[in-house]
PDB file of C-alpha atoms in Angstrom:
ATOM      1  CA  MET N   1      20.300  11.951  -5.730  1.00  0.00           C
ATOM      2  CA  SER N   2      19.136   9.511  -2.675  1.00  0.00           C
ATOM      3  CA  LEU N   3      15.094  10.015  -2.915  1.00  0.00           C
ATOM      4  CA  ARG N   4      13.649   8.586   0.814  1.00  0.00           C
ATOM      5  CA  ILE N   5      10.079   8.658   0.862  1.00  0.00           C
ATOM      6  CA  ALA N   6       7.720   9.361   4.158  1.00  0.00           C
ATOM      7  CA  ILE N   7       3.968   8.313   4.525  1.00  0.00           C
ATOM      8  CA  ASP N   8       1.896  10.214   7.106  1.00  0.00           C
ATOM      9  CA  MET N   9      -1.754   7.790   6.827  1.00  0.00           C
ATOM     10  CA  GLY N  10      -4.928   9.425   8.245  1.00  0.00           C
ATOM     11  CA  ASN N  11      -8.025   8.279   8.205  1.00  0.00           C
ATOM     12  CA  THR N  12      -9.476  10.764   5.462  1.00  0.00           C
ATOM     13  CA  GLU N  13      -6.002  11.665   3.734  1.00  0.00           C
ATOM     14  CA  THR N  14      -2.585  10.563   3.278  1.00  0.00           C
ATOM     15  CA  ALA N  15       0.510  12.553   2.685  1.00  0.00           C
ATOM     16  CA  VAL N  16       3.245  11.116   0.593  1.00  0.00           C
ATOM     17  CA  ALA N  17       6.550  13.110   0.768  1.00  0.00           C
ATOM     18  CA  LEU N  18       9.623  12.662  -0.793  1.00  0.00           C
ATOM     19  CA  PHE N  19      13.146  13.887   0.322  1.00  0.00           C
ATOM     20  CA  ASP N  20      16.493  14.208  -1.569  1.00  0.00           C
ATOM     21  CA  ARG N  21      18.916  13.866   0.814  1.00  0.00           C
ATOM     22  CA  GLU N  22      17.772  16.264   3.654  1.00  0.00           C
ATOM     23  CA  ALA N  23      15.866  18.933   1.908  1.00  0.00           C
ATOM     24  CA  ILE N  24      11.871  17.828   0.774  1.00  0.00           C
ATOM     25  CA  ALA N  25      11.680  17.850  -2.832  1.00  0.00           C
ATOM     26  CA  GLY N  26       8.053  17.765  -2.573  1.00  0.00           C
ATOM     27  CA  VAL N  27       4.611  16.468  -1.226  1.00  0.00           C
ATOM     28  CA  ARG N  28       1.461  15.408  -2.687  1.00  0.00           C
ATOM     29  CA  THR N  29      -1.565  14.480  -0.869  1.00  0.00           C
ATOM     30  CA  VAL N  30      -4.154  11.504  -1.697  1.00  0.00           C
ATOM     31  CA  ARG N  31      -7.557  11.155  -0.252  1.00  0.00           C
ATOM     32  CA  THR N  32      -6.865   7.578   1.873  1.00  0.00           C
ATOM     33  CA  ASP N  33      -9.958   6.045   0.650  1.00  0.00           C
ATOM     34  CA  ARG N  34      -8.136   5.781  -2.889  1.00  0.00           C
ATOM     35  CA  PHE N  35      -6.273   2.729  -1.115  1.00  0.00           C
ATOM     36  CA  ALA N  36      -8.799   0.595  -0.669  1.00  0.00           C
ATOM     37  CA  GLY N  37      -8.573  -2.386  -2.855  1.00  0.00           C
ATOM     38  CA  ARG N  38      -6.403  -5.031  -3.915  1.00  0.00           C
ATOM     39  CA  GLY N  39      -3.744  -4.194  -5.896  1.00  0.00           C
ATOM     40  CA  ARG N  40      -4.652  -0.137  -5.368  1.00  0.00           C
ATOM     41  CA  THR N  41      -1.904   0.784  -2.946  1.00  0.00           C
ATOM     42  CA  GLY N  42       0.939   0.309  -5.638  1.00  0.00           C
ATOM     43  CA  ALA N  43      -0.794   1.510  -8.115  1.00  0.00           C
ATOM     44  CA  VAL N  44      -2.137   5.297  -6.198  1.00  0.00           C
ATOM     45  CA  LEU N  45       1.681   5.197  -4.575  1.00  0.00           C
ATOM     46  CA  SER N  46       2.895   4.617  -8.293  1.00  0.00           C
ATOM     47  CA  GLU N  47       0.989   7.401  -9.340  1.00  0.00           C
ATOM     48  CA  THR N  48       2.048   9.490  -6.456  1.00  0.00           C
ATOM     49  CA  LEU N  49       5.361   9.039  -6.887  1.00  0.00           C
ATOM     50  CA  ALA N  50       5.309   9.762 -10.368  1.00  0.00           C
ATOM     51  CA  ALA N  51       3.770  12.845  -9.877  1.00  0.00           C
ATOM     52  CA  LEU N  52       7.142  13.607  -7.414  1.00  0.00           C
ATOM     53  CA  GLY N  53       9.001  13.346 -10.219  1.00  0.00           C
ATOM     54  CA  ALA N  54      10.428  10.379  -8.524  1.00  0.00           C
ATOM     55  CA  GLU N  55       9.366   7.559 -11.359  1.00  0.00           C
ATOM     56  CA  GLY N  56      12.762   5.359 -12.388  1.00  0.00           C
ATOM     57  CA  LYS N  57      14.755   7.198  -9.697  1.00  0.00           C
ATOM     58  CA  PRO N  58      16.578   4.571  -7.024  1.00  0.00           C
ATOM     59  CA  ILE N  59      14.881   5.170  -3.656  1.00  0.00           C
ATOM     60  CA  GLU N  60      16.919   4.283  -0.474  1.00  0.00           C
ATOM     61  CA  GLY N  61      14.121   4.367   2.862  1.00  0.00           C
ATOM     62  CA  SER N  62      11.178   4.979   3.753  1.00  0.00           C
ATOM     63  CA  VAL N  63       9.208   5.774   6.612  1.00  0.00           C
ATOM     64  CA  VAL N  64       5.269   5.177   8.002  1.00  0.00           C
ATOM     65  CA  ALA N  65       3.340   6.125  10.198  1.00  0.00           C
ATOM     66  CA  THR N  66      -0.659   4.994   9.691  1.00  0.00           C
ATOM     67  CA  VAL N  67      -3.732   5.626  11.459  1.00  0.00           C
ATOM     68  CA  VAL N  68      -5.030   2.796   9.350  1.00  0.00           C
ATOM     69  CA  PRO N  69      -4.239  -0.858  10.174  1.00  0.00           C
ATOM     70  CA  ALA N  70      -5.666  -2.271   7.488  1.00  0.00           C
ATOM     71  CA  HIS N  71      -3.448  -0.890   4.934  1.00  0.00           C
ATOM     72  CA  LEU N  72      -0.411  -1.186   6.775  1.00  0.00           C
ATOM     73  CA  ALA N  73       0.747  -4.488   4.944  1.00  0.00           C
ATOM     74  CA  ASP N  74      -0.522  -3.377   1.563  1.00  0.00           C
ATOM     75  CA  LEU N  75       2.024  -0.487   2.396  1.00  0.00           C
ATOM     76  CA  VAL N  76       4.862  -2.384   4.080  1.00  0.00           C
ATOM     77  CA  GLY N  77       4.939  -4.541   1.018  1.00  0.00           C
ATOM     78  CA  VAL N  78       5.382  -2.030  -1.926  1.00  0.00           C
ATOM     79  CA  LEU N  79       7.786   0.147  -0.442  1.00  0.00           C
ATOM     80  CA  SER N  80       9.670  -3.019   0.149  1.00  0.00           C
ATOM     81  CA  ARG N  81       9.472  -3.453  -3.498  1.00  0.00           C
ATOM     82  CA  LEU N  82      10.900  -0.072  -4.218  1.00  0.00           C
ATOM     83  CA  HIS N  83      13.990  -0.045  -2.344  1.00  0.00           C
ATOM     84  CA  GLU N  84      15.885  -2.670  -0.209  1.00  0.00           C
ATOM     85  CA  GLY N  85      14.765  -3.825   2.877  1.00  0.00           C
ATOM     86  CA  GLU N  86      12.069  -3.234   5.020  1.00  0.00           C
ATOM     87  CA  PRO N  87       9.994   0.258   5.581  1.00  0.00           C
ATOM     88  CA  LEU N  88      10.678   1.959   9.299  1.00  0.00           C
ATOM     89  CA  VAL N  89       6.710   1.908  11.056  1.00  0.00           C
ATOM     90  CA  VAL N  90       6.283   4.550  13.499  1.00  0.00           C
ATOM     91  CA  GLY N  91       5.545   2.937  16.808  1.00  0.00           C
ATOM     92  CA  PRO N  92       6.014   3.302  19.929  1.00  0.00           C
ATOM     93  CA  ALA N  93       8.797   0.767  20.119  1.00  0.00           C
ATOM     94  CA  ILE N  94      11.013   2.756  17.724  1.00  0.00           C
ATOM     95  CA  ASP N  95      14.002   5.754  18.857  1.00  0.00           C
ATOM     96  CA  LEU N  96      12.709   9.292  17.377  1.00  0.00           C
ATOM     97  CA  GLY N  97      14.361  11.081  20.335  1.00  0.00           C
ATOM     98  CA  ILE N  98      12.191  11.240  22.916  1.00  0.00           C
ATOM     99  CA  ARG N  99      10.646   8.604  25.505  1.00  0.00           C
ATOM    100  CA  ILE N 100       7.142   7.482  26.090  1.00  0.00           C
ATOM    101  CA  GLY N 101       5.963   8.407  29.340  1.00  0.00           C
ATOM    102  CA  TYR N 102       2.386   7.149  28.517  1.00  0.00           C
ATOM    103  CA  GLU N 103       1.160   4.361  30.833  1.00  0.00           C
ATOM    104  CA  ARG N 104      -0.319   1.948  27.716  1.00  0.00           C
ATOM    105  CA  PRO N 105       2.544   3.434  24.567  1.00  0.00           C
ATOM    106  CA  GLU N 106       0.841   0.652  22.485  1.00  0.00           C
ATOM    107  CA  GLU N 107      -2.177   2.385  22.257  1.00  0.00           C
ATOM    108  CA  LEU N 108      -0.393   5.562  21.144  1.00  0.00           C
ATOM    109  CA  GLY N 109      -1.420   6.742  17.281  1.00  0.00           C
ATOM    110  CA  PRO N 110       2.315   6.799  15.458  1.00  0.00           C
ATOM    111  CA  ASP N 111       1.178  10.141  14.155  1.00  0.00           C
ATOM    112  CA  ARG N 112       0.628  11.447  17.370  1.00  0.00           C
ATOM    113  CA  ILE N 113       4.547   9.573  18.336  1.00  0.00           C
ATOM    114  CA  ALA N 114       5.741  11.614  15.191  1.00  0.00           C
ATOM    115  CA  ASP N 115       4.010  14.590  15.814  1.00  0.00           C
ATOM    116  CA  ALA N 116       5.469  14.860  19.602  1.00  0.00           C
ATOM    117  CA  ALA N 117       8.937  14.067  17.960  1.00  0.00           C
ATOM    118  CA  ALA N 118       8.804  16.324  15.715  1.00  0.00           C
ATOM    119  CA  GLY N 119       7.267  18.904  18.288  1.00  0.00           C
ATOM    120  CA  PHE N 120      10.604  18.075  20.601  1.00  0.00           C
ATOM    121  CA  ASP N 121      12.843  18.070  17.715  1.00  0.00           C
ATOM    122  CA  GLU N 122      11.768  21.799  16.662  1.00  0.00           C
ATOM    123  CA  ALA N 123      11.173  23.586  19.876  1.00  0.00           C
ATOM    124  CA  LYS N 124      14.370  21.748  21.330  1.00  0.00           C
ATOM    125  CA  GLY N 125      12.340  21.615  24.678  1.00  0.00           C
ATOM    126  CA  ALA N 126       8.745  21.663  26.235  1.00  0.00           C
ATOM    127  CA  VAL N 127       5.971  21.686  24.000  1.00  0.00           C
ATOM    128  CA  ILE N 128       2.487  20.887  23.124  1.00  0.00           C
ATOM    129  CA  VAL N 129       2.124  19.793  19.506  1.00  0.00           C
ATOM    130  CA  VAL N 130      -1.621  20.294  18.140  1.00  0.00           C
ATOM    131  CA  ASP N 131      -2.210  18.627  14.842  1.00  0.00           C
ATOM    132  CA  LEU N 132      -5.514  19.201  13.115  1.00  0.00           C
ATOM    133  CA  GLY N 133      -6.143  16.500  10.772  1.00  0.00           C
ATOM    134  CA  THR N 134      -9.888  14.520  11.238  1.00  0.00           C
ATOM    135  CA  ALA N 135      -8.980  14.338  14.309  1.00  0.00           C
ATOM    136  CA  THR N 136      -8.040  17.186  16.207  1.00  0.00           C
ATOM    137  CA  THR N 137      -5.020  16.089  18.931  1.00  0.00           C
ATOM    138  CA  PHE N 138      -2.586  17.670  21.674  1.00  0.00           C
ATOM    139  CA  ASN N 139       0.483  16.029  22.416  1.00  0.00           C
ATOM    140  CA  ALA N 140       2.622  17.301  25.348  1.00  0.00           C
ATOM    141  CA  VAL N 141       5.925  16.469  25.778  1.00  0.00           C
ATOM    142  CA  THR N 142       8.455  17.565  28.890  1.00  0.00           C
ATOM    143  CA  GLY N 143      11.342  19.940  28.717  1.00  0.00           C
ATOM    144  CA  ASP N 144      13.797  15.967  29.064  1.00  0.00           C
ATOM    145  CA  GLY N 145      11.665  14.466  26.038  1.00  0.00           C
ATOM    146  CA  VAL N 146       9.268  12.582  27.358  1.00  0.00           C
ATOM    147  CA  PHE N 147       5.845  12.190  25.499  1.00  0.00           C
ATOM    148  CA  LEU N 148       3.054  12.359  28.861  1.00  0.00           C
ATOM    149  CA  GLY N 149       0.594  11.679  25.940  1.00  0.00           C
ATOM    150  CA  GLY N 150      -2.566  14.162  25.020  1.00  0.00           C
ATOM    151  CA  ALA N 151      -5.723  14.423  24.284  1.00  0.00           C
ATOM    152  CA  ILE N 152      -8.405  13.817  20.745  1.00  0.00           C
ATOM    153  CA  ALA N 153     -11.056  15.939  20.197  1.00  0.00           C
TER     154      ALA N 153
END
């Protein structure tokens, strides 16, 4: 068993997915406000991973995308204790198989970057990805994998 954790922390909800090799082993959604407060991140993540059946099993790695920067340091700290090394934090500087053609890439939310990369990978070409979360985002990727940006509603 080779478990990995993926976390998508939005303003309202946080999705925690557990992967066994390439397959999704389970997904749980938790209200993001449950992570607020001293020591809450570890407790909430531990409870969520136990519900997913990962308790006591070795974790190989993790990836985090969050639009809630106040929780990022706690997430990285907790995940770093669960496995060797730091988790991969989604942002404009990492290689997800697309190029950022946005004028100010540092202003792009990691959720939008992950959406664009996943959409391009799935479509194998030009795509507009719509994400219906706390905000609705529209993200455009060209046929040669350039993320142009989009709109937030």
